[in-house]
Coordinates of C-alpha atoms and ligand atoms in Angstrom, one line a residue:
X8 CA 25.5 10.7 -48.7
X9 CA 24.3 13.5 -50.9
X10 CA 24.3 12.7 -54.8
X11 CA 23.9 15.6 -57.2
X12 CA 23.9 14.5 -60.9
X13 CA 24.5 17.0 -63.6
X14 CA 24.1 14.6 -66.5
X15 CA 20.6 14.2 -67.8
X16 CA 20.8 10.4 -67.7
X17 CA 23.4 9.8 -65.0
X18 CA 23.5 6.3 -63.7
X19 CA 26.0 6.8 -61.2
X20 CA 25.7 5.2 -57.8
X21 CA 27.7 5.6 -54.8
X22 CA 27.9 3.5 -51.7
X23 CA 25.9 5.1 -49.0
X24 CA 28.1 6.3 -46.2
X25 CA 26.7 6.4 -42.8
X26 CA 29.2 6.7 -40.1
X27 CA 30.0 8.7 -37.1
X28 CA 33.5 9.8 -36.0
X29 CA 33.4 9.5 -32.2
X30 CA 36.1 11.3 -30.2
X31 CA 35.9 10.6 -26.6
X32 CA 37.9 12.5 -24.2
X33 CA 39.5 10.6 -21.3
X34 CA 39.4 12.5 -18.1
X35 CA 42.5 12.6 -16.2
X36 CA 40.8 10.3 -13.6
X37 CA 40.2 7.5 -16.2
X38 CA 42.0 4.4 -15.6
X39 CA 42.6 3.5 -19.2
X40 CA 41.8 4.4 -22.9
X41 CA 39.6 1.5 -23.0
X42 CA 37.3 3.5 -20.6
X43 CA 36.9 6.2 -23.1
X44 CA 34.9 3.7 -25.4
X45 CA 32.6 3.2 -22.3
X46 CA 32.0 6.8 -21.5
X47 CA 28.3 6.7 -20.8
X48 CA 25.8 9.0 -22.6
X49 CA 22.5 8.9 -20.7
X50 CA 19.4 8.3 -22.5
X51 CA 17.4 10.4 -20.0
X52 CA 18.4 13.7 -18.2
X53 CA 16.6 15.1 -15.3
X54 CA 17.3 18.4 -14.1
X55 CA 15.9 19.4 -10.7
X56 CA 16.2 23.1 -9.6
X57 CA 15.3 24.4 -6.3
X58 CA 14.8 27.9 -7.2
X59 CA 16.6 30.3 -4.6
X60 CA 18.1 27.6 -2.7
X61 CA 21.7 28.1 -1.5
X62 CA 23.5 25.6 0.8
X63 CA 21.4 27.1 4.0
X64 CA 18.1 26.7 2.2
X65 CA 19.0 23.0 1.7
X66 CA 20.1 22.6 5.3
X67 CA 17.2 24.4 6.7
X68 CA 14.9 21.6 5.4
X69 CA 17.1 19.0 6.8
X70 CA 17.4 20.5 10.1
X71 CA 13.5 20.7 10.4
X72 CA 13.1 17.2 9.1
X73 CA 16.0 15.5 10.8
X74 CA 17.8 18.0 13.1
X75 CA 20.9 17.4 10.8
X76 CA 22.8 19.6 8.5
X77 CA 25.4 18.9 5.9
X78 CA 26.7 22.2 4.7
X79 CA 27.3 24.3 7.9
X80 CA 30.4 26.5 8.2
X81 CA 31.7 29.3 10.4
X82 CA 33.8 31.9 8.6
X83 CA 35.3 34.9 10.1
X84 CA 36.3 37.5 7.5
X85 CA 38.6 39.3 9.7
X86 CA 40.8 36.5 10.4
X87 CA 40.0 34.1 7.4
X88 CA 39.3 31.4 9.8
X89 CA 37.0 28.7 8.2
X90 CA 35.6 25.9 10.4
X91 CA 33.2 23.4 8.7
X92 CA 30.6 21.7 11.0
X93 CA 30.4 18.0 11.0
X94 CA 28.2 17.1 8.1
X95 CA 25.4 14.7 8.3
X96 CA 23.6 13.8 5.0
X97 CA 19.9 14.3 5.4
X98 CA 18.6 14.0 1.7
X99 CA 19.0 11.1 -0.6
X100 CA 21.2 13.4 -2.9
X101 CA 23.5 14.3 -0.2
X102 CA 25.1 10.7 -0.6
X103 CA 25.3 10.9 -4.5
X104 CA 28.7 10.6 -6.1
X105 CA 29.1 14.0 -7.4
X106 CA 28.6 17.0 -5.1
X107 CA 30.2 20.3 -6.1
X108 CA 29.4 23.9 -5.9
X109 CA 27.8 26.2 -8.9
X110 CA 28.4 29.9 -9.6
X111 CA 25.5 31.6 -11.4
X112 CA 26.5 35.3 -12.1
X113 CA 24.7 36.7 -15.1
X114 CA 26.0 38.9 -18.0
X115 CA 24.5 42.0 -16.5
X116 CA 25.0 41.5 -12.9
X117 CA 28.3 41.1 -11.0
X118 CA 29.5 39.1 -14.0
X119 CA 32.2 37.3 -11.9
X120 CA 32.4 35.3 -8.6
X121 CA 35.5 35.7 -6.7
X122 CA 35.9 33.4 -3.8
X123 CA 38.2 35.8 -1.8
X124 CA 35.6 38.6 -2.0
X125 CA 32.7 36.4 -1.5
X126 CA 34.1 35.2 1.9
X127 CA 36.2 38.3 2.7
X128 CA 33.3 40.9 2.9
X129 CA 29.8 39.8 4.3
X130 CA 28.4 42.2 1.9
X131 CA 30.1 41.2 -1.4
X132 CA 27.6 38.6 -2.6
X133 CA 24.5 40.5 -1.7
X134 CA 24.4 42.7 -4.7
X135 CA 24.7 42.2 -8.5
X136 CA 23.1 38.9 -8.6
X137 CA 21.4 37.0 -11.4
X138 CA 17.6 36.7 -11.9
X139 CA 15.9 33.4 -12.6
X140 CA 15.6 34.4 -16.4
X141 CA 19.5 34.8 -16.9
X142 CA 20.1 31.8 -14.6
X143 CA 17.6 29.7 -16.5
X144 CA 18.9 30.8 -19.9
X145 CA 22.5 29.8 -18.7
X146 CA 21.2 26.3 -17.6
X147 CA 19.0 25.9 -20.6
X148 CA 21.5 27.1 -23.4
X149 CA 24.9 27.1 -21.8
X150 CA 25.3 30.8 -22.4
X151 CA 25.2 33.8 -20.0
X152 CA 22.9 36.6 -20.8
X153 CA 21.3 39.6 -19.1
X154 CA 18.9 39.7 -16.3
X155 CA 15.4 39.9 -17.6
X156 CA 16.3 38.1 -20.7
X157 CA 15.2 34.6 -22.0
X158 CA 16.9 32.6 -24.7
X159 CA 18.7 35.4 -26.3
X160 CA 22.4 36.3 -25.9
X161 CA 23.2 39.8 -24.6
X162 CA 23.9 41.0 -28.1
X163 CA 20.4 39.7 -29.2
X164 CA 21.4 36.4 -30.8
X165 CA 18.8 33.8 -30.6
X166 CA 20.1 30.9 -28.5
X167 CA 19.4 27.3 -29.0
X168 CA 17.8 25.7 -26.0
X169 CA 18.3 22.2 -24.7
X170 CA 14.5 21.6 -25.0
X171 CA 14.7 22.4 -28.7
X172 CA 17.8 20.2 -29.2
X173 CA 16.1 17.4 -27.3
X174 CA 13.2 17.6 -29.7
X175 CA 15.7 17.8 -32.7
X176 CA 17.2 14.5 -31.6
X177 CA 13.8 12.7 -31.0
X178 CA 13.8 13.1 -27.2
X179 CA 10.5 14.1 -25.4
X180 CA 10.7 17.1 -23.3
X181 CA 8.8 18.0 -19.9
X182 CA 8.9 21.1 -17.9
X183 CA 7.4 21.0 -14.5
X184 CA 7.1 23.7 -11.7
X185 CA 5.4 24.4 -8.5
X186 CA 4.9 28.1 -9.6
X187 CA 3.2 29.3 -13.0
X188 CA 4.2 27.0 -15.7
X189 CA 5.7 29.9 -17.8
X190 CA 7.8 31.5 -15.1
X191 CA 11.4 32.1 -15.8
X192 CA 13.1 28.8 -14.9
X193 CA 11.0 26.7 -17.1
X194 CA 10.8 29.0 -20.0
X195 CA 14.6 29.0 -19.9
X196 CA 14.7 25.5 -21.3
X197 CA 12.5 26.3 -24.3
X198 CA 11.5 29.8 -24.7
X199 CA 12.8 33.2 -26.2
X200 CA 11.7 36.4 -25.0
X201 CA 13.4 39.6 -24.5
X202 CA 11.2 40.4 -21.5
X203 CA 10.7 37.5 -18.9
X204 CA 7.6 39.3 -17.6
X205 CA 5.7 38.8 -21.1
X206 CA 4.0 35.9 -19.6
X207 CA 1.1 35.6 -22.2
X208 CA 3.8 35.7 -24.9
X209 CA 5.8 32.9 -23.0
X210 CA 2.7 30.9 -22.5
X211 CA 2.1 31.0 -26.1
X212 CA 5.5 30.0 -27.2
X213 CA 5.7 27.3 -24.7
X214 CA 2.3 25.9 -25.6
X215 CA 3.4 25.9 -29.3
X216 CA 7.0 24.6 -28.7
X217 CA 6.3 20.9 -29.3
X218 CA 7.2 20.0 -25.9
X219 CA 5.3 16.9 -24.4
X220 CA 4.7 18.0 -20.8
X221 CA 4.0 21.3 -19.3
X222 CA 2.8 21.3 -15.6
X223 CA 2.4 24.1 -12.9
X224 CA 0.3 26.8 -11.5
X225 CA -0.9 29.9 -13.4
X226 CA -4.7 28.8 -13.7
X227 CA -6.9 31.8 -14.6
X228 CA -9.9 30.4 -13.0
X229 CA -8.6 29.7 -9.4
X230 CA -7.1 31.8 -6.5
X231 CA -4.1 30.7 -4.6
X232 CA -6.4 29.3 -2.1
X233 CA -7.6 26.8 -4.8
X234 CA -11.0 28.7 -4.9
X235 CA -12.9 29.6 -8.1
X236 CA -12.4 33.3 -9.1
X237 CA -13.5 35.4 -12.1
X238 CA -11.0 34.8 -15.0
X239 CA -7.6 36.5 -14.6
X240 CA -5.4 36.4 -17.8
X241 CA -2.2 37.4 -16.2
X242 CA -0.3 34.2 -16.9
X243 CA -2.0 33.0 -20.1
X244 CA -4.1 34.9 -22.8
X245 CA -7.8 33.8 -22.9
X246 CA -7.4 32.6 -26.4
X247 CA -4.5 30.2 -25.3
X248 CA -6.3 29.0 -22.3
X249 CA -9.2 28.3 -24.5
X250 CA -7.4 26.4 -27.0
X251 CA -5.3 24.3 -24.6
X252 CA -8.3 23.6 -22.3
X253 CA -10.5 22.5 -25.1
X254 CA -8.2 20.1 -26.9
X255 CA -7.4 22.4 -29.6
X256 CA -3.7 21.8 -29.2
X257 CA -1.8 18.4 -29.1
X258 CA -1.9 18.5 -25.1
X259 CA -4.4 16.7 -23.2
X260 CA -5.4 19.3 -20.5
X261 CA -5.7 18.3 -16.9
X262 CA -6.2 20.4 -13.8
X263 CA -7.7 18.7 -10.8
X264 CA -5.9 16.6 -8.4
X265 CA -7.7 13.4 -9.3
X266 CA -6.2 13.8 -13.1
X267 CA -2.7 14.4 -11.6
X268 CA -3.1 11.3 -9.2
X269 CA -4.3 9.2 -12.2
X270 CA -1.4 10.4 -14.4
X271 CA 1.1 9.7 -11.6
X272 CA -0.3 6.1 -11.1
X273 CA 0.0 5.5 -14.7
X274 CA -3.9 4.7 -15.2
X275 CA -4.3 7.3 -17.9
X276 CA -1.2 8.4 -19.7
X277 CA -1.8 10.6 -22.8
X278 CA 0.8 11.5 -25.5
X279 CA 1.2 15.2 -24.3
X280 CA -0.1 16.7 -21.1
X281 CA -0.7 20.2 -20.2
X282 CA -1.3 20.2 -16.5
X283 CA -2.6 23.4 -14.9
X284 CA -3.0 23.0 -11.3
X285 CA -6.0 24.7 -9.9
X286 CA -4.1 27.6 -8.3
X287 CA -3.5 31.2 -9.4
X288 CA 0.3 31.0 -9.0
X289 CA 1.7 28.4 -6.5
X290 CA 0.7 25.0 -5.4
X291 CA 1.0 25.7 -1.8
X292 CA 3.3 28.7 -1.0
X293 CA 0.7 31.6 -1.5
X294 CA -2.2 29.8 0.3
X295 CA -3.7 31.5 3.4
X296 CA -1.6 32.0 6.4
X297 CA 1.4 33.3 4.5
X298 CA 1.9 36.0 7.2
X299 CA 2.4 33.1 9.9
X300 CA 6.2 33.1 9.5
X301 CA 6.8 31.7 13.0
X302 CA 4.3 29.0 12.9
X303 CA 5.5 25.4 12.3
X304 CA 5.4 24.1 8.9
X305 CA 2.0 22.7 7.6
X306 CA 0.2 24.5 10.4
X307 CA -1.9 26.2 7.7
X308 CA -4.3 23.8 6.0
X309 CA -2.9 22.7 2.8
X310 CA -4.6 23.4 -0.7
X311 CA -6.0 20.1 -2.0
X312 CA -3.9 20.2 -5.1
X313 CA -1.2 17.8 -6.3
X314 CA 2.2 18.1 -4.9
X315 CA 5.4 18.6 -7.1
X316 CA 6.4 15.0 -6.5
X317 CA 2.8 14.0 -8.0
X318 CA 3.5 16.2 -10.9
X319 CA 7.0 14.8 -11.5
X320 CA 5.7 11.2 -11.4
X321 CA 3.0 12.0 -13.9
X322 CA 5.4 13.8 -16.1
X323 CA 7.8 10.8 -16.0
X324 CA 4.9 8.5 -17.1
X325 CA 4.2 10.6 -20.2
X326 CA 7.8 11.0 -21.2
X327 CA 9.1 7.5 -20.6
X328 CA 7.4 6.0 -23.5
X329 CA 9.9 6.1 -26.4
X330 CA 13.3 4.4 -27.2
X331 CA 14.9 7.8 -27.5
X332 CA 14.5 9.1 -24.0
X333 CA 13.8 12.4 -22.6
X334 CA 14.8 15.7 -20.9
X335 CA 12.7 16.7 -17.8
X336 CA 13.2 19.8 -15.8
X337 CA 11.4 19.9 -12.4
X338 CA 11.5 23.2 -10.5
X339 CA 10.7 23.7 -6.9
X340 CA 9.9 27.4 -7.8
X341 CA 8.5 28.7 -4.5
X342 CA 11.6 28.3 -2.4
X343 CA 12.7 31.6 -4.0
X344 CA 9.4 33.1 -3.1
X345 CA 9.9 32.2 0.6
X346 CA 13.5 33.6 0.3
X347 CA 12.1 37.0 -1.1
X348 CA 9.7 37.2 1.9
X349 CA 12.3 35.8 4.4
X350 CA 9.4 33.4 5.3
X351 CA 11.2 30.5 7.2
X352 CA 8.0 28.4 7.6
X353 CA 7.0 28.1 4.0
X354 CA 10.9 27.9 2.9
X355 CA 11.1 24.8 5.0
X356 CA 7.5 23.5 3.5
X357 CA 8.7 24.2 -0.2
X358 CA 12.2 22.8 0.1
X359 CA 10.8 19.6 1.6
X360 CA 8.4 19.5 -1.3
X361 CA 11.3 19.8 -3.5
X362 CA 12.9 17.0 -1.6
X363 CA 10.0 14.8 -2.0
X364 CA 10.0 15.3 -5.8
X365 CA 13.8 14.3 -5.8
X366 CA 12.9 11.1 -3.8
X367 CA 10.2 10.3 -6.4
X368 CA 12.5 10.8 -9.3
X369 CA 15.1 8.6 -7.5
X370 CA 12.6 5.9 -7.1
X371 CA 11.5 6.0 -10.6
X372 CA 15.0 5.6 -11.9
X373 CA 15.7 2.6 -9.7
X374 CA 12.2 1.1 -10.5
X375 CA 11.7 2.0 -14.2
X376 CA 15.1 3.0 -15.5
X377 CA 18.7 2.7 -14.2
X378 CA 21.7 5.0 -13.3
X379 CA 23.3 3.6 -16.5
X380 CA 20.7 5.3 -18.6
X381 CA 19.6 8.1 -16.8
X382 CA 21.4 11.3 -15.3
X383 CA 19.9 13.3 -12.4
X384 CA 21.1 16.7 -11.4
X385 CA 19.9 18.4 -8.4
X386 CA 20.9 22.0 -8.0
X387 CA 19.5 25.7 -7.8
X388 CA 19.6 28.8 -10.0
X389 CA 20.9 31.3 -7.2
X390 CA 20.6 32.0 -3.6
X391 CA 17.6 34.2 -2.3
X392 CA 17.3 35.9 0.9
X393 CA 21.0 35.7 2.1
X394 CA 20.2 33.0 4.6
X395 CA 22.7 32.5 7.4
X396 CA 23.0 31.2 11.0
X397 CA 22.2 33.1 14.1
X398 CA 24.3 36.2 14.8
X399 CA 25.7 36.3 11.3
X400 CA 26.6 39.7 9.8
X401 CA 29.3 42.1 8.6
X402 CA 31.1 42.0 12.0
X403 CA 30.9 38.3 12.9
X404 CA 30.9 36.9 9.3
X405 CA 29.2 33.6 8.8
X406 CA 27.8 31.5 11.5
X407 CA 26.3 27.8 11.3
X408 CA 22.5 27.4 11.3
X409 CA 21.3 25.1 14.1
X410 CA 18.0 23.4 14.8
X411 CA 16.3 20.4 16.1
X412 CA 14.0 18.1 14.3
X413 CA 10.4 19.4 14.2
X414 CA 11.5 23.0 15.1
X415 CA 12.2 26.0 12.7
X416 CA 15.9 26.4 12.5
X417 CA 17.6 29.3 14.3
X418 CA 18.7 31.5 11.3
X419 CA 18.9 35.0 10.1
X420 CA 18.0 36.5 6.8
X421 CA 20.1 39.3 5.3
X422 CA 18.4 40.1 2.0
X423 CA 15.1 40.3 0.2
X424 CA 16.7 39.5 -3.0
X425 CA 19.0 37.2 -5.0
X426 CA 22.7 36.8 -3.9
X427 CA 25.8 35.7 -5.8
X428 CA 26.5 33.0 -3.1
X429 CA 27.4 29.7 -4.6
X430 CA 24.8 27.1 -4.5
X431 CA 25.1 23.2 -4.3
X432 CA 24.9 20.7 -7.2
X433 CA 24.4 17.0 -6.7
X434 CA 24.5 14.5 -9.6
X435 CA 24.0 10.8 -10.1
X436 CA 24.0 8.5 -13.1
X437 CA 25.4 8.2 -16.5
X438 CA 27.6 11.3 -17.5
X439 CA 27.6 12.7 -13.9
X440 CA 31.5 12.4 -13.8
X441 CA 31.3 14.9 -16.6
X442 CA 29.9 17.6 -14.3
X443 CA 32.6 16.8 -11.6
X444 CA 35.2 17.2 -14.4
X445 CA 33.8 20.6 -15.4
X446 CA 34.1 21.8 -11.6
X447 CA 37.5 23.1 -12.2
X448 CA 37.4 26.2 -10.1
X449 CA 38.0 26.4 -6.3
X450 CA 36.0 28.1 -3.6
X451 CA 37.7 28.7 -0.3
X452 CA 34.6 27.3 1.6
X453 CA 32.7 25.2 -0.9
X454 CA 35.5 23.6 -2.7
X455 CA 35.3 22.5 -6.3
X456 CA 32.6 24.4 -8.3
X457 CA 31.5 24.8 -11.9
X458 CA 29.5 27.5 -13.6
X459 CA 26.0 27.3 -14.4
X460 CA 26.7 27.3 -18.1
X461 CA 28.6 24.1 -17.6
X462 CA 25.3 22.5 -16.9
X463 CA 23.7 23.6 -20.1
X464 CA 27.0 22.5 -22.0
X465 CA 26.8 19.1 -20.2
X466 CA 23.1 18.6 -21.2
X467 CA 24.0 19.5 -24.7
X468 CA 26.7 16.9 -24.7
X469 CA 24.1 14.3 -23.9
X470 CA 21.7 15.5 -26.6
X471 CA 24.2 16.1 -29.2
X472 CA 24.6 19.1 -31.3
X473 CA 22.3 19.1 -34.3
X474 CA 22.2 21.3 -37.0
X475 CA 22.3 18.2 -39.0
X476 CA 21.1 19.1 -42.4
X477 CA 20.7 15.9 -44.1
X478 CA 20.1 12.5 -42.7
X479 CA 22.5 10.8 -45.1
X480 CA 25.7 12.9 -44.7
X481 CA 28.7 11.6 -42.8
X482 CA 28.1 12.6 -39.1
X483 CA 31.3 13.6 -37.2
X484 CA 31.4 13.9 -33.5
X485 CA 34.2 15.1 -31.3
X486 CA 34.4 15.4 -27.7
X487 CA 36.8 18.0 -26.6
X488 CA 38.3 18.4 -23.2
X489 CA 37.5 21.6 -21.4
X490 CA 41.1 22.2 -20.4
X491 CA 44.5 21.0 -21.3
X492 CA 43.9 17.4 -20.1
X493 CA 46.5 15.2 -18.3
X494 CA 45.1 12.3 -19.8
X495 CA 45.0 11.3 -23.6
X496 CA 42.2 11.9 -26.1
X497 CA 41.3 9.3 -28.4
X498 CA 38.7 9.2 -31.3
X499 CA 37.2 6.3 -33.1
X500 CA 35.1 6.2 -36.3
X501 CA 32.2 3.7 -36.7
X502 CA 31.5 2.9 -40.2
X503 CA 29.5 0.0 -41.6
X504 CA 29.7 -1.7 -38.4
X505 CA 33.4 -1.3 -38.0
X506 CA 35.2 1.2 -35.7
X507 CA 37.9 3.0 -37.5
X508 CA 39.9 4.2 -34.7
X509 CA 41.7 7.4 -34.7
X510 CA 44.0 8.7 -32.0
X511 CA 45.5 11.7 -31.0
X512 CA 46.3 14.0 -28.1
X513 CA 46.3 17.5 -27.3
X514 CA 45.2 19.9 -30.1
X515 CA 45.6 17.6 -33.0
X516 CA 43.0 14.8 -33.5
X517 CA 43.0 12.4 -36.4
X518 CA 40.3 10.3 -37.9
X519 CA 39.7 8.5 -41.2
X520 CA 36.8 8.9 -43.4
X521 CA 34.9 5.8 -44.1
X522 CA 35.6 4.2 -47.4
X523 CA 33.6 5.8 -50.3
X524 CA 33.1 3.9 -53.4
X525 CA 32.2 5.4 -56.7
X526 CA 31.2 2.9 -59.4
X527 CA 31.0 4.2 -62.9
X528 CA 29.5 2.0 -65.5
X529 CA 28.3 4.8 -67.8
X530 CA 28.8 4.3 -71.5
X531 CA 30.6 7.0 -73.5
X532 CA 27.4 8.6 -74.5
X533 CA 26.3 9.1 -71.0
X534 CA 29.6 10.1 -69.8
X535 CA 30.1 12.4 -72.7
X536 CA 33.7 11.5 -73.0
X537 CA 34.4 13.0 -69.6
X538 CA 34.9 11.7 -65.9
X539 CA 33.9 12.6 -62.4
X540 CA 34.8 14.6 -59.4
X541 CA 34.0 13.6 -55.8
X542 CA 34.0 16.6 -53.6
X543 CA 33.0 17.5 -50.0
X544 CA 32.4 20.0 -47.6
X545 CA 31.9 20.0 -43.8
X546 CA 29.8 22.1 -41.4
X547 CA 31.3 23.7 -38.5
X548 CA 31.5 21.6 -35.3
X549 CA 28.8 22.9 -33.1
X550 CA 28.2 22.3 -29.3
X551 CA 25.0 23.9 -28.5
X552 CA 25.9 27.5 -29.0
X553 CA 29.6 26.9 -29.3
X554 CA 31.3 26.6 -32.6
X555 CA 34.6 25.2 -33.8
X556 CA 35.0 26.4 -37.4
X557 CA 35.2 23.9 -40.3
X558 CA 38.5 25.8 -41.1
X559 CA 39.9 23.4 -38.3
X560 CA 39.0 20.2 -40.2
X561 CA 41.3 19.2 -42.9
X562 CA 41.4 16.1 -45.1
X563 CA 44.0 14.3 -47.1
X564 CA 42.3 11.9 -49.6
X565 CA 43.8 8.8 -50.8
X566 CA 42.7 6.1 -53.4
X567 CA 42.3 2.9 -51.6
X568 CA 41.5 0.9 -54.9
X569 CA 40.8 2.0 -58.5
X570 CA 40.2 -0.3 -61.4
X571 CA 41.4 2.4 -63.9
X572 CA 43.6 4.9 -61.9
X573 CA 41.4 7.6 -60.5
X574 CA 43.5 10.5 -58.7
X575 CA 43.1 11.6 -55.3
X576 CA 42.6 15.3 -54.5
X577 CA 45.2 17.3 -52.5
X578 CA 45.0 18.1 -48.8
X579 CA 42.6 20.8 -48.1
X580 CA 40.3 22.2 -45.4
X581 CA 36.7 21.3 -45.4
X582 CA 35.3 24.8 -44.8
X583 CA 35.1 25.2 -48.7
X584 CA 34.3 22.5 -51.2
X585 CA 37.2 20.4 -51.6
X586 CA 38.1 17.7 -54.1
X587 CA 38.2 14.1 -52.8
X588 CA 39.1 12.4 -56.1
X589 CA 38.8 13.0 -59.8
X590 CA 38.6 10.6 -62.8
X591 CA 39.0 11.5 -66.4
X592 CA 37.4 9.5 -69.3
X593 CA 39.7 6.7 -69.2
X594 CA 40.2 6.4 -65.4
X595 CA 36.6 6.7 -64.6
X596 CA 35.4 3.3 -65.4
X597 CA 34.8 0.6 -62.9
X598 CA 34.8 0.8 -59.1
X599 CA 36.9 3.3 -57.2
X600 CA 37.4 3.1 -53.4
X601 CA 38.4 6.3 -51.8
X602 CA 39.4 7.1 -48.2
X603 CA 40.6 10.3 -46.5
X604 CA 42.7 11.1 -43.5
X605 CA 40.8 13.8 -41.3
X606 CA 42.5 15.9 -38.8
X607 CA 40.9 18.4 -36.5
X608 CA 42.9 21.1 -35.0
X609 CA 41.5 22.2 -31.7
X610 CA 42.1 25.8 -30.7
X611 CA 43.5 26.2 -27.2
X612 CA 40.5 28.2 -26.2
X613 CA 37.9 25.7 -27.5
X614 CA 35.4 25.2 -24.6
X615 CA 35.0 21.6 -23.7
X616 CA 32.1 19.5 -24.7
X617 CA 30.9 17.0 -27.4
X618 CA 30.9 18.8 -30.8
X619 CA 28.9 17.8 -33.7
X620 CA 29.4 18.2 -37.6
X621 CA 28.9 16.5 -40.7
X622 CA 30.4 16.0 -44.2
X623 CA 28.4 16.1 -47.1
X624 CA 29.9 14.3 -50.2
X625 CA 28.9 15.3 -53.8
X626 CA 29.4 13.3 -56.9
X627 CA 29.7 15.5 -60.0
X628 CA 29.7 14.2 -63.6
X629 CA 32.1 16.3 -65.5
X630 CA 29.8 17.9 -67.9
Ligands
LIG20 ZN1 13.7 35.3 -7.2

């Protein structure tokens, strides 16, 4: 509660109010309203992105590893016939409870995904796709933007990233990748730059962003064969490399394999780590032998650098040290590079490296955390290379990839760029059901899908929706269903240890302001023969970059108890200062307890999510 005294010697005190209005949406599948209270918000969120991996890139690795696939399909665009192959889960996440598809078009590309076109014309998805900057921005802010842009909306507005919001609410933040640490995907979760290719600018912004872990390639002193080289400042400016590698930033700098291994083993865990693997760009993808695209995976000797799963384990050791939890993004960044090059051997290697990182994360959750407190999401940012089965093409349509364990799969590439083909999303842990609920669109072949912005929105739901201007204001929070819900909505208010319940459904939601007590024991000299006014305003309800105006929040104040007859204000919206109660010279004395009925009108087009706001109360002496 904010108290503003206009008298010189005001002795007013007001009971502090610290309460949250919590409105929990009840998905249509929820069994009862009681489940709404148990709706779980994870402490930790781990988002794992295989850059450029469509369904077939995921399956290519499983075919090589196990001779199995889980997502193969034959589709004939001429007849519309769709035949799904028998699915055998080959990866840990392919048994997770939430498995949906994801669309990822950007604002400047195709700007839509249309299932009939995607499966009716073999060429349709091949053009107008997102790049990793626009996709990373959508995942990291919940807002679509133009290709090439990081952290800004198409109109130029600066977007709040989940990395910034995580820090705002006290969570640690880590960004880990197998390509340069400041490549577009990790940058999408923290940085703002109109040009994704401004790598030196992105490096500086990320180093100074306050995050706790940055890891990846981009080392100025090493080649992609892990050999020393003359300095190359493509990825990081000399001054930034020097300050980060000499301890002139909050980061502990690590670079060699032994350092990463020690961090992963938990033997040396600093507060913040900048881990710059000793490679120019990629951990393994660019190493010698890249031209051998028919060799079996691992034929070319590997660089002696830490793998992505070791990086992820090390990051988890740094991040899991506080009560507030963390947000971690882990990218298998070179799956995309293999797709651009149509390099099947290294595609398989890179996707397996990503799978190993997912397994490391799953083990960490089970050994060091739990699925009740950690949400893990595995997905991609787009598809690269238009990978399909043997014989696929405009005439024949889509054919299943086939293969045997230990062999390169039988497949065809149809692009050197990105495509609009849907990519898979797998999720497990607290809040995973939110992602399933947001998969409210339907693809003829892949089934339920969500848009990439829904992932950013879901992460914001977990992190809350800041803009909290003062720690002592009354916090409001409302979770709004994304679509007209079949189930009910309910809202409850916690205040002074009590939950003040507040129910409603559809567009009108009601709550009760926690009781506010004004105690006026001023003498006549101090009160100057006058009374007081208790007024308040509310901020907009904000969910990441979405806003629900304070115009939609109204209150109807009431006097619960007054020793001398203070008066309640009339019903008003809280967009502008509104009067909660007033007292004149005679009615001001003693203790007055005031409450208010709050109601929030949710516009039909409000996007779903957990919105946050706050009411600030101000006590004026009438002087
Ligand atoms: Zn790419």
